[in-house]
Amino acid sequence: MSHIAFIGIGNMGAPMARNLLKAGHTLAIHDRDVAAAARLAGVNVRVAEGIADAVAGADAVITMLPAGAQVEDAYLGGGGVIGAAAAGTLLVDCSTIDVATARRVAGLATARGLAMLDAPVSGGVAGAEAATLTFMVGGEADAFERGKPILAAMGKAVVHAGGSGNGQAAKICNNLVLGISMIGVCEAFVLAEQLGLEAEKLFEISSKSSGQCWALTSYCPVPGPVPTSPANRDYKPGFTAAMMLKDLRLAGEAAAQARSSSPLGAQAAQVYQLMENAGLGGMDFSGVIKLLRKGE
């Protein structure tokens, strides 16, 4: 078992850290929210005073942070991970950030004799709690082999996507598909309501025909057909509309840099922006159906 520094004990980080403890690892944890870190304190968990303190003596460092700016600060800032970690330490960033930042941080880590993976996740808070996350991993093959057993303690699938930054590329492409398809599914259910077609009947038909997709069959945006979907909990996230908007913006930035066309992605981002403008950014992203029902 490994001694792991875990930076970022938020809604995703906390259950991920608990699953590492269940697997027998020991942890040194740090979060700017002192209370959040304190809630995880206990056997085999030490609450560190800062990042450098957490990293000291760690075999691996895992970060789960909100955005690229926080990742840069955690890794490159004073007392940050890259400056504090011993040569050979494995660094794993599970945040969802832009590809360019992921590759730049990895390059600086490699230059200091550190191994680094970008390993964003899919599965949301429920997946983090149940240890059923999917990890999309970028980095060198030998670093991936070192990190895979650690990531497997927190997820059901650990996929090597290629070199540094490719994990982030896979994540934003995946969520581009998800964000667009959820809006399409929601539009269909709203239209069905207006035409007098019961939601259960639309689900029964589309789930067995060409309309079948994950947003429909695993995350149905209306109550009933999929009991585990957030629609049955008044759209409590899950994965918030604000987070989906962030990922679609990352996809848009990447598309612009790569000179790739993404017209539906741009339109989807505008729809989730409307959710945020309406004060619904903290709702699960499948709650976009509420916005569409209002015709906004």
PDB file of C-alpha atoms in Angstrom:
ATOM      1  CA  MET A   1       0.000   0.000   0.000  1.00  0.00           C
ATOM      2  CA  SER A   2       1.088   3.591  -0.629  1.00  0.00           C
ATOM      3  CA  HIS A   3       1.283   6.783   1.370  1.00  0.00           C
ATOM      4  CA  ILE A   4      -0.631   9.362  -0.661  1.00  0.00           C
ATOM      5  CA  ALA A   5      -0.902  13.135  -0.413  1.00  0.00           C
ATOM      6  CA  PHE A   6      -4.413  14.207  -1.420  1.00  0.00           C
ATOM      7  CA  ILE A   7      -4.944  17.888  -2.218  1.00  0.00           C
ATOM      8  CA  GLY A   8      -8.536  19.062  -2.599  1.00  0.00           C
ATOM      9  CA  ILE A   9     -11.054  17.483  -0.208  1.00  0.00           C
ATOM     10  CA  GLY A  10     -14.256  18.787  -1.799  1.00  0.00           C
ATOM     11  CA  ASN A  11     -17.452  17.130  -3.025  1.00  0.00           C
ATOM     12  CA  MET A  12     -15.472  14.794  -5.278  1.00  0.00           C
ATOM     13  CA  GLY A  13     -12.174  14.646  -3.427  1.00  0.00           C
ATOM     14  CA  ALA A  14     -13.580  13.591  -0.060  1.00  0.00           C
ATOM     15  CA  PRO A  15     -15.302  10.369  -1.232  1.00  0.00           C
ATOM     16  CA  MET A  16     -12.349   9.549  -3.493  1.00  0.00           C
ATOM     17  CA  ALA A  17     -10.026   9.860  -0.501  1.00  0.00           C
ATOM     18  CA  ARG A  18     -12.303   7.644   1.587  1.00  0.00           C
ATOM     19  CA  ASN A  19     -12.095   4.930  -1.045  1.00  0.00           C
ATOM     20  CA  LEU A  20      -8.297   5.094  -0.956  1.00  0.00           C
ATOM     21  CA  LEU A  21      -8.485   4.556   2.802  1.00  0.00           C
ATOM     22  CA  LYS A  22     -10.786   1.576   2.291  1.00  0.00           C
ATOM     23  CA  ALA A  23      -8.159   0.114  -0.034  1.00  0.00           C
ATOM     24  CA  GLY A  24      -5.550   0.326   2.721  1.00  0.00           C
ATOM     25  CA  HIS A  25      -3.608   3.421   1.705  1.00  0.00           C
ATOM     26  CA  THR A  26      -2.541   6.074   4.223  1.00  0.00           C
ATOM     27  CA  LEU A  27      -3.185   9.740   3.496  1.00  0.00           C
ATOM     28  CA  ALA A  28      -1.871  13.198   4.202  1.00  0.00           C
ATOM     29  CA  ILE A  29      -4.597  15.643   3.151  1.00  0.00           C
ATOM     30  CA  HIS A  30      -4.841  19.361   2.543  1.00  0.00           C
ATOM     31  CA  ASP A  31      -7.622  21.725   1.524  1.00  0.00           C
ATOM     32  CA  ARG A  32      -7.968  25.480   1.742  1.00  0.00           C
ATOM     33  CA  ASP A  33     -11.263  24.753   3.478  1.00  0.00           C
ATOM     34  CA  VAL A  34      -9.827  23.646   6.827  1.00  0.00           C
ATOM     35  CA  ALA A  35     -13.199  22.319   7.997  1.00  0.00           C
ATOM     36  CA  ALA A  36     -13.516  20.077   4.924  1.00  0.00           C
ATOM     37  CA  ALA A  37     -10.138  18.498   5.623  1.00  0.00           C
ATOM     38  CA  ALA A  38     -10.899  18.136   9.328  1.00  0.00           C
ATOM     39  CA  ARG A  39     -14.039  16.109   8.571  1.00  0.00           C
ATOM     40  CA  LEU A  40     -11.869  13.414   7.001  1.00  0.00           C
ATOM     41  CA  ALA A  41      -9.334  13.277   9.816  1.00  0.00           C
ATOM     42  CA  GLY A  42      -9.002   9.917  11.542  1.00  0.00           C
ATOM     43  CA  VAL A  43      -7.129   6.654  11.457  1.00  0.00           C
ATOM     44  CA  ASN A  44      -4.507   6.644   8.664  1.00  0.00           C
ATOM     45  CA  VAL A  45      -5.301  10.265   7.781  1.00  0.00           C
ATOM     46  CA  ARG A  46      -3.116  13.227   8.706  1.00  0.00           C
ATOM     47  CA  VAL A  47      -4.359  16.767   8.073  1.00  0.00           C
ATOM     48  CA  ALA A  48      -1.373  18.691   6.710  1.00  0.00           C
ATOM     49  CA  GLU A  49      -0.713  22.373   7.348  1.00  0.00           C
ATOM     50  CA  GLY A  50      -0.006  23.052   3.684  1.00  0.00           C
ATOM     51  CA  ILE A  51       0.808  21.470   0.352  1.00  0.00           C
ATOM     52  CA  ALA A  52       4.517  21.032   1.065  1.00  0.00           C
ATOM     53  CA  ASP A  53       3.705  19.398   4.398  1.00  0.00           C
ATOM     54  CA  ALA A  54       1.225  17.025   2.743  1.00  0.00           C
ATOM     55  CA  VAL A  55       3.645  16.050  -0.015  1.00  0.00           C
ATOM     56  CA  ALA A  56       6.566  15.299   2.321  1.00  0.00           C
ATOM     57  CA  GLY A  57       7.255  11.547   2.280  1.00  0.00           C
ATOM     58  CA  ALA A  58       4.417  10.739  -0.139  1.00  0.00           C
ATOM     59  CA  ASP A  59       4.741   7.978  -2.729  1.00  0.00           C
ATOM     60  CA  ALA A  60       2.066   9.662  -4.821  1.00  0.00           C
ATOM     61  CA  VAL A  61       0.233  12.993  -4.893  1.00  0.00           C
ATOM     62  CA  ILE A  62      -3.377  13.311  -6.055  1.00  0.00           C
ATOM     63  CA  THR A  63      -5.037  16.652  -6.722  1.00  0.00           C
ATOM     64  CA  MET A  64      -8.744  17.294  -7.272  1.00  0.00           C
ATOM     65  CA  LEU A  65      -9.197  21.020  -7.835  1.00  0.00           C
ATOM     66  CA  PRO A  66     -11.805  23.281  -9.477  1.00  0.00           C
ATOM     67  CA  ALA A  67      -9.926  24.722 -12.463  1.00  0.00           C
ATOM     68  CA  GLY A  68      -6.619  25.317 -14.212  1.00  0.00           C
ATOM     69  CA  ALA A  69      -5.694  28.363 -12.117  1.00  0.00           C
ATOM     70  CA  GLN A  70      -5.911  26.344  -8.903  1.00  0.00           C
ATOM     71  CA  VAL A  71      -3.914  23.479 -10.460  1.00  0.00           C
ATOM     72  CA  GLU A  72      -1.156  25.863 -11.542  1.00  0.00           C
ATOM     73  CA  ASP A  73      -1.024  27.401  -8.085  1.00  0.00           C
ATOM     74  CA  ALA A  74      -0.963  24.016  -6.329  1.00  0.00           C
ATOM     75  CA  TYR A  75       1.812  22.617  -8.515  1.00  0.00           C
ATOM     76  CA  LEU A  76       3.873  25.674  -9.438  1.00  0.00           C
ATOM     77  CA  GLY A  77       3.274  28.166  -6.632  1.00  0.00           C
ATOM     78  CA  GLY A  78       5.463  28.750  -3.624  1.00  0.00           C
ATOM     79  CA  GLY A  79       5.538  25.595  -1.517  1.00  0.00           C
ATOM     80  CA  GLY A  80       3.772  23.793  -4.365  1.00  0.00           C
ATOM     81  CA  VAL A  81       3.807  20.137  -5.313  1.00  0.00           C
ATOM     82  CA  ILE A  82       6.578  20.249  -7.926  1.00  0.00           C
ATOM     83  CA  GLY A  83       8.945  22.110  -5.656  1.00  0.00           C
ATOM     84  CA  ALA A  84       8.216  19.976  -2.600  1.00  0.00           C
ATOM     85  CA  ALA A  85       7.933  16.420  -3.991  1.00  0.00           C
ATOM     86  CA  ALA A  86      10.926  14.091  -3.888  1.00  0.00           C
ATOM     87  CA  ALA A  87      12.366  12.889  -7.195  1.00  0.00           C
ATOM     88  CA  GLY A  88      10.436   9.927  -8.549  1.00  0.00           C
ATOM     89  CA  THR A  89       7.156  10.817  -6.846  1.00  0.00           C
ATOM     90  CA  LEU A  90       4.062  10.077  -8.933  1.00  0.00           C
ATOM     91  CA  LEU A  91       1.786  13.090  -9.445  1.00  0.00           C
ATOM     92  CA  VAL A  92      -1.830  12.571 -10.517  1.00  0.00           C
ATOM     93  CA  ASP A  93      -4.114  15.498 -11.296  1.00  0.00           C
ATOM     94  CA  CYS A  94      -7.756  14.421 -11.378  1.00  0.00           C
ATOM     95  CA  SER A  95      -9.086  17.934 -11.974  1.00  0.00           C
ATOM     96  CA  THR A  96     -10.750  18.844 -15.268  1.00  0.00           C
ATOM     97  CA  ILE A  97      -8.690  21.640 -16.830  1.00  0.00           C
ATOM     98  CA  ASP A  98      -7.523  22.856 -20.234  1.00  0.00           C
ATOM     99  CA  VAL A  99      -5.168  20.651 -22.212  1.00  0.00           C
ATOM    100  CA  ALA A 100      -2.459  23.295 -22.564  1.00  0.00           C
ATOM    101  CA  THR A 101      -2.137  23.804 -18.806  1.00  0.00           C
ATOM    102  CA  ALA A 102      -2.065  20.058 -18.192  1.00  0.00           C
ATOM    103  CA  ARG A 103       0.770  19.610 -20.669  1.00  0.00           C
ATOM    104  CA  ARG A 104       2.739  22.574 -19.348  1.00  0.00           C
ATOM    105  CA  VAL A 105       2.551  21.421 -15.724  1.00  0.00           C
ATOM    106  CA  ALA A 106       3.474  17.860 -16.738  1.00  0.00           C
ATOM    107  CA  GLY A 107       6.480  19.127 -18.672  1.00  0.00           C
ATOM    108  CA  LEU A 108       7.763  21.069 -15.672  1.00  0.00           C
ATOM    109  CA  ALA A 109       7.196  18.050 -13.414  1.00  0.00           C
ATOM    110  CA  THR A 110       9.127  15.782 -15.777  1.00  0.00           C
ATOM    111  CA  ALA A 111      12.002  18.249 -15.876  1.00  0.00           C
ATOM    112  CA  ARG A 112      12.323  17.840 -12.106  1.00  0.00           C
ATOM    113  CA  GLY A 113      12.420  14.056 -12.270  1.00  0.00           C
ATOM    114  CA  LEU A 114       8.766  13.542 -11.329  1.00  0.00           C
ATOM    115  CA  ALA A 115       6.221  11.324 -13.100  1.00  0.00           C
ATOM    116  CA  MET A 116       2.881  12.956 -13.860  1.00  0.00           C
ATOM    117  CA  LEU A 117      -0.538  11.878 -15.072  1.00  0.00           C
ATOM    118  CA  ASP A 118      -3.588  13.944 -15.951  1.00  0.00           C
ATOM    119  CA  ALA A 119      -6.533  11.770 -14.920  1.00  0.00           C
ATOM    120  CA  PRO A 120      -9.892  13.591 -15.050  1.00  0.00           C
ATOM    121  CA  VAL A 121     -12.939  11.577 -14.108  1.00  0.00           C
ATOM    122  CA  SER A 122     -16.457  10.830 -15.277  1.00  0.00           C
ATOM    123  CA  GLY A 123     -19.194   9.674 -12.929  1.00  0.00           C
ATOM    124  CA  GLY A 124     -19.928  12.619 -10.663  1.00  0.00           C
ATOM    125  CA  VAL A 125     -20.337  12.589  -6.901  1.00  0.00           C
ATOM    126  CA  ALA A 126     -22.339   9.344  -6.991  1.00  0.00           C
ATOM    127  CA  GLY A 127     -19.519   7.629  -8.870  1.00  0.00           C
ATOM    128  CA  ALA A 128     -16.947   9.018  -6.448  1.00  0.00           C
ATOM    129  CA  GLU A 129     -18.919   7.682  -3.491  1.00  0.00           C
ATOM    130  CA  ALA A 130     -19.454   4.249  -5.044  1.00  0.00           C
ATOM    131  CA  ALA A 131     -15.890   3.976  -6.430  1.00  0.00           C
ATOM    132  CA  THR A 132     -17.315   3.578  -9.949  1.00  0.00           C
ATOM    133  CA  LEU A 133     -15.576   6.529 -11.607  1.00  0.00           C
ATOM    134  CA  THR A 134     -14.039   6.320 -15.050  1.00  0.00           C
ATOM    135  CA  PHE A 135     -10.514   7.748 -15.213  1.00  0.00           C
ATOM    136  CA  MET A 136      -9.261   9.101 -18.549  1.00  0.00           C
ATOM    137  CA  VAL A 137      -5.498   9.150 -18.164  1.00  0.00           C
ATOM    138  CA  GLY A 138      -2.779  10.995 -20.044  1.00  0.00           C
ATOM    139  CA  GLY A 139       0.933  10.453 -19.460  1.00  0.00           C
ATOM    140  CA  GLU A 140       3.814   8.096 -20.064  1.00  0.00           C
ATOM    141  CA  ALA A 141       3.074   4.365 -20.080  1.00  0.00           C
ATOM    142  CA  ASP A 142       5.298   3.564 -17.099  1.00  0.00           C
ATOM    143  CA  ALA A 143       3.677   6.315 -15.021  1.00  0.00           C
ATOM    144  CA  PHE A 144       0.265   4.963 -16.010  1.00  0.00           C
ATOM    145  CA  GLU A 145       1.200   1.476 -14.795  1.00  0.00           C
ATOM    146  CA  ARG A 146       2.309   2.939 -11.469  1.00  0.00           C
ATOM    147  CA  GLY A 147      -0.868   4.938 -11.083  1.00  0.00           C
ATOM    148  CA  LYS A 148      -3.400   2.392 -12.297  1.00  0.00           C
ATOM    149  CA  PRO A 149      -3.716   0.392  -9.021  1.00  0.00           C
ATOM    150  CA  ILE A 150      -4.245   3.611  -7.064  1.00  0.00           C
ATOM    151  CA  LEU A 151      -6.884   4.892  -9.465  1.00  0.00           C
ATOM    152  CA  ALA A 152      -8.572   1.481  -9.558  1.00  0.00           C
ATOM    153  CA  ALA A 153      -9.345   1.866  -5.846  1.00  0.00           C
ATOM    154  CA  MET A 154     -11.540   4.831  -6.767  1.00  0.00           C
ATOM    155  CA  GLY A 155     -13.109   3.715 -10.043  1.00  0.00           C
ATOM    156  CA  LYS A 156     -14.391   0.922 -12.228  1.00  0.00           C
ATOM    157  CA  ALA A 157     -12.475   1.903 -15.377  1.00  0.00           C
ATOM    158  CA  VAL A 158      -8.956   3.310 -15.771  1.00  0.00           C
ATOM    159  CA  VAL A 159      -8.164   4.013 -19.436  1.00  0.00           C
ATOM    160  CA  HIS A 160      -4.826   5.195 -20.820  1.00  0.00           C
ATOM    161  CA  ALA A 161      -5.635   7.827 -23.442  1.00  0.00           C
ATOM    162  CA  GLY A 162      -2.052   8.483 -24.528  1.00  0.00           C
ATOM    163  CA  GLY A 163       0.504  11.175 -23.747  1.00  0.00           C
ATOM    164  CA  SER A 164       0.273  14.101 -21.341  1.00  0.00           C
ATOM    165  CA  GLY A 165      -2.906  16.126 -21.792  1.00  0.00           C
ATOM    166  CA  ASN A 166      -4.780  13.358 -23.575  1.00  0.00           C
ATOM    167  CA  GLY A 167      -6.779  12.552 -20.455  1.00  0.00           C
ATOM    168  CA  GLN A 168      -8.060  16.124 -20.458  1.00  0.00           C
ATOM    169  CA  ALA A 169      -8.723  15.918 -24.195  1.00  0.00           C
ATOM    170  CA  ALA A 170     -10.792  12.770 -23.686  1.00  0.00           C
ATOM    171  CA  LYS A 171     -12.742  14.344 -20.830  1.00  0.00           C
ATOM    172  CA  ILE A 172     -13.755  17.485 -22.688  1.00  0.00           C
ATOM    173  CA  CYS A 173     -14.660  15.532 -25.823  1.00  0.00           C
ATOM    174  CA  ASN A 174     -16.756  13.107 -23.763  1.00  0.00           C
ATOM    175  CA  ASN A 175     -18.581  15.925 -22.000  1.00  0.00           C
ATOM    176  CA  LEU A 176     -19.098  17.727 -25.284  1.00  0.00           C
ATOM    177  CA  VAL A 177     -21.106  14.677 -26.373  1.00  0.00           C
ATOM    178  CA  LEU A 178     -22.923  14.509 -23.037  1.00  0.00           C
ATOM    179  CA  GLY A 179     -23.836  18.178 -22.816  1.00  0.00           C
ATOM    180  CA  ILE A 180     -25.235  18.247 -26.343  1.00  0.00           C
ATOM    181  CA  SER A 181     -27.101  14.943 -26.084  1.00  0.00           C
ATOM    182  CA  MET A 182     -28.757  15.863 -22.767  1.00  0.00           C
ATOM    183  CA  ILE A 183     -30.264  18.967 -24.336  1.00  0.00           C
ATOM    184  CA  GLY A 184     -31.584  16.873 -27.230  1.00  0.00           C
ATOM    185  CA  VAL A 185     -33.152  14.335 -24.863  1.00  0.00           C
ATOM    186  CA  CYS A 186     -34.729  17.117 -22.799  1.00  0.00           C
ATOM    187  CA  GLU A 187     -36.138  18.814 -25.896  1.00  0.00           C
ATOM    188  CA  ALA A 188     -37.717  15.515 -26.933  1.00  0.00           C
ATOM    189  CA  PHE A 189     -39.402  14.991 -23.562  1.00  0.00           C
ATOM    190  CA  VAL A 190     -40.737  18.564 -23.507  1.00  0.00           C
ATOM    191  CA  LEU A 191     -42.136  18.132 -27.014  1.00  0.00           C
ATOM    192  CA  ALA A 192     -43.685  14.801 -26.006  1.00  0.00           C
ATOM    193  CA  GLU A 193     -45.438  16.502 -23.086  1.00  0.00           C
ATOM    194  CA  GLN A 194     -46.829  19.179 -25.381  1.00  0.00           C
ATOM    195  CA  LEU A 195     -48.051  16.552 -27.872  1.00  0.00           C
ATOM    196  CA  GLY A 196     -49.737  14.462 -25.179  1.00  0.00           C
ATOM    197  CA  LEU A 197     -47.261  11.557 -25.271  1.00  0.00           C
ATOM    198  CA  GLU A 198     -46.502  10.137 -21.834  1.00  0.00           C
ATOM    199  CA  ALA A 199     -42.874  10.323 -20.734  1.00  0.00           C
ATOM    200  CA  GLU A 200     -42.854   6.634 -19.828  1.00  0.00           C
ATOM    201  CA  LYS A 201     -43.994   5.693 -23.342  1.00  0.00           C
ATOM    202  CA  LEU A 202     -41.352   7.883 -24.996  1.00  0.00           C
ATOM    203  CA  PHE A 203     -38.700   6.298 -22.781  1.00  0.00           C
ATOM    204  CA  GLU A 204     -39.930   2.779 -23.551  1.00  0.00           C
ATOM    205  CA  ILE A 205     -39.781   3.431 -27.287  1.00  0.00           C
ATOM    206  CA  SER A 206     -36.629   5.556 -27.585  1.00  0.00           C
ATOM    207  CA  SER A 207     -34.595   3.399 -25.202  1.00  0.00           C
ATOM    208  CA  LYS A 208     -35.111   0.497 -27.635  1.00  0.00           C
ATOM    209  CA  SER A 209     -34.694   2.432 -30.886  1.00  0.00           C
ATOM    210  CA  SER A 210     -32.440   4.952 -32.593  1.00  0.00           C
ATOM    211  CA  GLY A 211     -32.893   7.618 -29.911  1.00  0.00           C
ATOM    212  CA  GLN A 212     -31.071   5.452 -27.355  1.00  0.00           C
ATOM    213  CA  CYS A 213     -28.152   7.190 -25.603  1.00  0.00           C
ATOM    214  CA  TRP A 214     -26.612   7.425 -22.117  1.00  0.00           C
ATOM    215  CA  ALA A 215     -28.393  10.694 -21.332  1.00  0.00           C
ATOM    216  CA  LEU A 216     -31.694   8.876 -21.905  1.00  0.00           C
ATOM    217  CA  THR A 217     -31.172   5.405 -20.493  1.00  0.00           C
ATOM    218  CA  SER A 218     -28.833   6.106 -17.552  1.00  0.00           C
ATOM    219  CA  TYR A 219     -29.684   9.715 -16.662  1.00  0.00           C
ATOM    220  CA  CYS A 220     -33.228  10.245 -17.885  1.00  0.00           C
ATOM    221  CA  PRO A 221     -34.213  13.884 -17.208  1.00  0.00           C
ATOM    222  CA  VAL A 222     -37.792  13.101 -16.115  1.00  0.00           C
ATOM    223  CA  PRO A 223     -38.806  11.277 -12.927  1.00  0.00           C
ATOM    224  CA  GLY A 224     -39.739   7.618 -13.123  1.00  0.00           C
ATOM    225  CA  PRO A 225     -38.086   5.707 -15.966  1.00  0.00           C
ATOM    226  CA  VAL A 226     -34.580   5.636 -14.401  1.00  0.00           C
ATOM    227  CA  PRO A 227     -34.979   5.584 -10.594  1.00  0.00           C
ATOM    228  CA  THR A 228     -31.334   6.560  -9.934  1.00  0.00           C
ATOM    229  CA  SER A 229     -31.388   9.709 -12.090  1.00  0.00           C
ATOM    230  CA  PRO A 230     -31.324  13.159 -10.420  1.00  0.00           C
ATOM    231  CA  ALA A 231     -34.793  13.864 -11.846  1.00  0.00           C
ATOM    232  CA  ASN A 232     -36.149  11.715  -9.017  1.00  0.00           C
ATOM    233  CA  ARG A 233     -34.410  13.935  -6.426  1.00  0.00           C
ATOM    234  CA  ASP A 234     -35.592  17.312  -7.726  1.00  0.00           C
ATOM    235  CA  TYR A 235     -32.398  17.518  -9.823  1.00  0.00           C
ATOM    236  CA  LYS A 236     -30.013  17.496  -6.909  1.00  0.00           C
ATOM    237  CA  PRO A 237     -26.542  17.001  -8.478  1.00  0.00           C
ATOM    238  CA  GLY A 238     -24.945  14.759  -9.679  1.00  0.00           C
ATOM    239  CA  PHE A 239     -23.024  16.982 -11.975  1.00  0.00           C
ATOM    240  CA  THR A 240     -24.053  20.605 -11.865  1.00  0.00           C
ATOM    241  CA  ALA A 241     -25.050  22.761 -14.792  1.00  0.00           C
ATOM    242  CA  ALA A 242     -22.206  25.113 -13.811  1.00  0.00           C
ATOM    243  CA  MET A 243     -19.693  22.281 -14.138  1.00  0.00           C
ATOM    244  CA  MET A 244     -21.109  21.284 -17.516  1.00  0.00           C
ATOM    245  CA  LEU A 245     -20.827  24.903 -18.651  1.00  0.00           C
ATOM    246  CA  LYS A 246     -17.188  24.938 -17.521  1.00  0.00           C
ATOM    247  CA  ASP A 247     -16.423  21.777 -19.517  1.00  0.00           C
ATOM    248  CA  LEU A 248     -18.189  23.056 -22.627  1.00  0.00           C
ATOM    249  CA  ARG A 249     -16.187  26.255 -22.408  1.00  0.00           C
ATOM    250  CA  LEU A 250     -13.001  24.186 -22.206  1.00  0.00           C
ATOM    251  CA  ALA A 251     -14.158  22.260 -25.275  1.00  0.00           C
ATOM    252  CA  GLY A 252     -14.843  25.514 -27.091  1.00  0.00           C
ATOM    253  CA  GLU A 253     -11.400  26.884 -26.236  1.00  0.00           C
ATOM    254  CA  ALA A 254      -9.774  23.651 -27.386  1.00  0.00           C
ATOM    255  CA  ALA A 255     -11.775  23.684 -30.624  1.00  0.00           C
ATOM    256  CA  ALA A 256     -10.683  27.248 -31.335  1.00  0.00           C
ATOM    257  CA  GLN A 257      -7.031  26.422 -30.682  1.00  0.00           C
ATOM    258  CA  ALA A 258      -7.236  23.324 -32.878  1.00  0.00           C
ATOM    259  CA  ARG A 259      -9.252  25.181 -35.564  1.00  0.00           C
ATOM    260  CA  SER A 260     -11.955  22.557 -35.219  1.00  0.00           C
ATOM    261  CA  SER A 261     -15.622  23.336 -35.854  1.00  0.00           C
ATOM    262  CA  SER A 262     -17.986  22.853 -32.896  1.00  0.00           C
ATOM    263  CA  PRO A 263     -21.254  24.703 -33.612  1.00  0.00           C
ATOM    264  CA  LEU A 264     -23.472  22.473 -31.466  1.00  0.00           C
ATOM    265  CA  GLY A 265     -21.015  22.675 -28.579  1.00  0.00           C
ATOM    266  CA  ALA A 266     -21.149  26.463 -28.740  1.00  0.00           C
ATOM    267  CA  GLN A 267     -24.955  26.430 -28.749  1.00  0.00           C
ATOM    268  CA  ALA A 268     -25.068  23.949 -25.868  1.00  0.00           C
ATOM    269  CA  ALA A 269     -22.807  26.219 -23.829  1.00  0.00           C
ATOM    270  CA  GLN A 270     -25.247  29.067 -24.425  1.00  0.00           C
ATOM    271  CA  VAL A 271     -28.121  26.946 -23.098  1.00  0.00           C
ATOM    272  CA  TYR A 272     -26.263  26.038 -19.890  1.00  0.00           C
ATOM    273  CA  GLN A 273     -25.270  29.700 -19.569  1.00  0.00           C
ATOM    274  CA  LEU A 274     -28.995  30.489 -19.528  1.00  0.00           C
ATOM    275  CA  MET A 275     -29.380  28.015 -16.664  1.00  0.00           C
ATOM    276  CA  GLU A 276     -26.665  29.810 -14.739  1.00  0.00           C
ATOM    277  CA  ASN A 277     -28.200  33.200 -15.509  1.00  0.00           C
ATOM    278  CA  ALA A 278     -31.519  31.908 -14.168  1.00  0.00           C
ATOM    279  CA  GLY A 279     -29.894  30.899 -10.882  1.00  0.00           C
ATOM    280  CA  LEU A 280     -29.945  27.195 -11.735  1.00  0.00           C
ATOM    281  CA  GLY A 281     -26.204  26.646 -12.016  1.00  0.00           C
ATOM    282  CA  GLY A 282     -26.113  24.557  -8.842  1.00  0.00           C
ATOM    283  CA  MET A 283     -28.800  22.203 -10.165  1.00  0.00           C
ATOM    284  CA  ASP A 284     -27.913  18.971 -11.928  1.00  0.00           C
ATOM    285  CA  PHE A 285     -27.255  19.621 -15.608  1.00  0.00           C
ATOM    286  CA  SER A 286     -30.204  17.368 -16.547  1.00  0.00           C
ATOM    287  CA  GLY A 287     -32.364  20.072 -14.945  1.00  0.00           C
ATOM    288  CA  VAL A 288     -31.965  21.937 -18.237  1.00  0.00           C
ATOM    289  CA  ILE A 289     -35.380  20.442 -18.950  1.00  0.00           C
ATOM    290  CA  LYS A 290     -36.838  22.975 -16.494  1.00  0.00           C
ATOM    291  CA  LEU A 291     -35.372  25.790 -18.551  1.00  0.00           C
ATOM    292  CA  LEU A 292     -36.738  24.318 -21.785  1.00  0.00           C
ATOM    293  CA  ARG A 293     -40.218  23.913 -20.296  1.00  0.00           C
ATOM    294  CA  LYS A 294     -40.251  27.647 -19.592  1.00  0.00           C
ATOM    295  CA  GLY A 295     -39.312  28.343 -23.191  1.00  0.00           C
ATOM    296  CA  GLU A 296     -36.437  30.620 -22.171  1.00  0.00           C
TER     297      GLU A 296
END
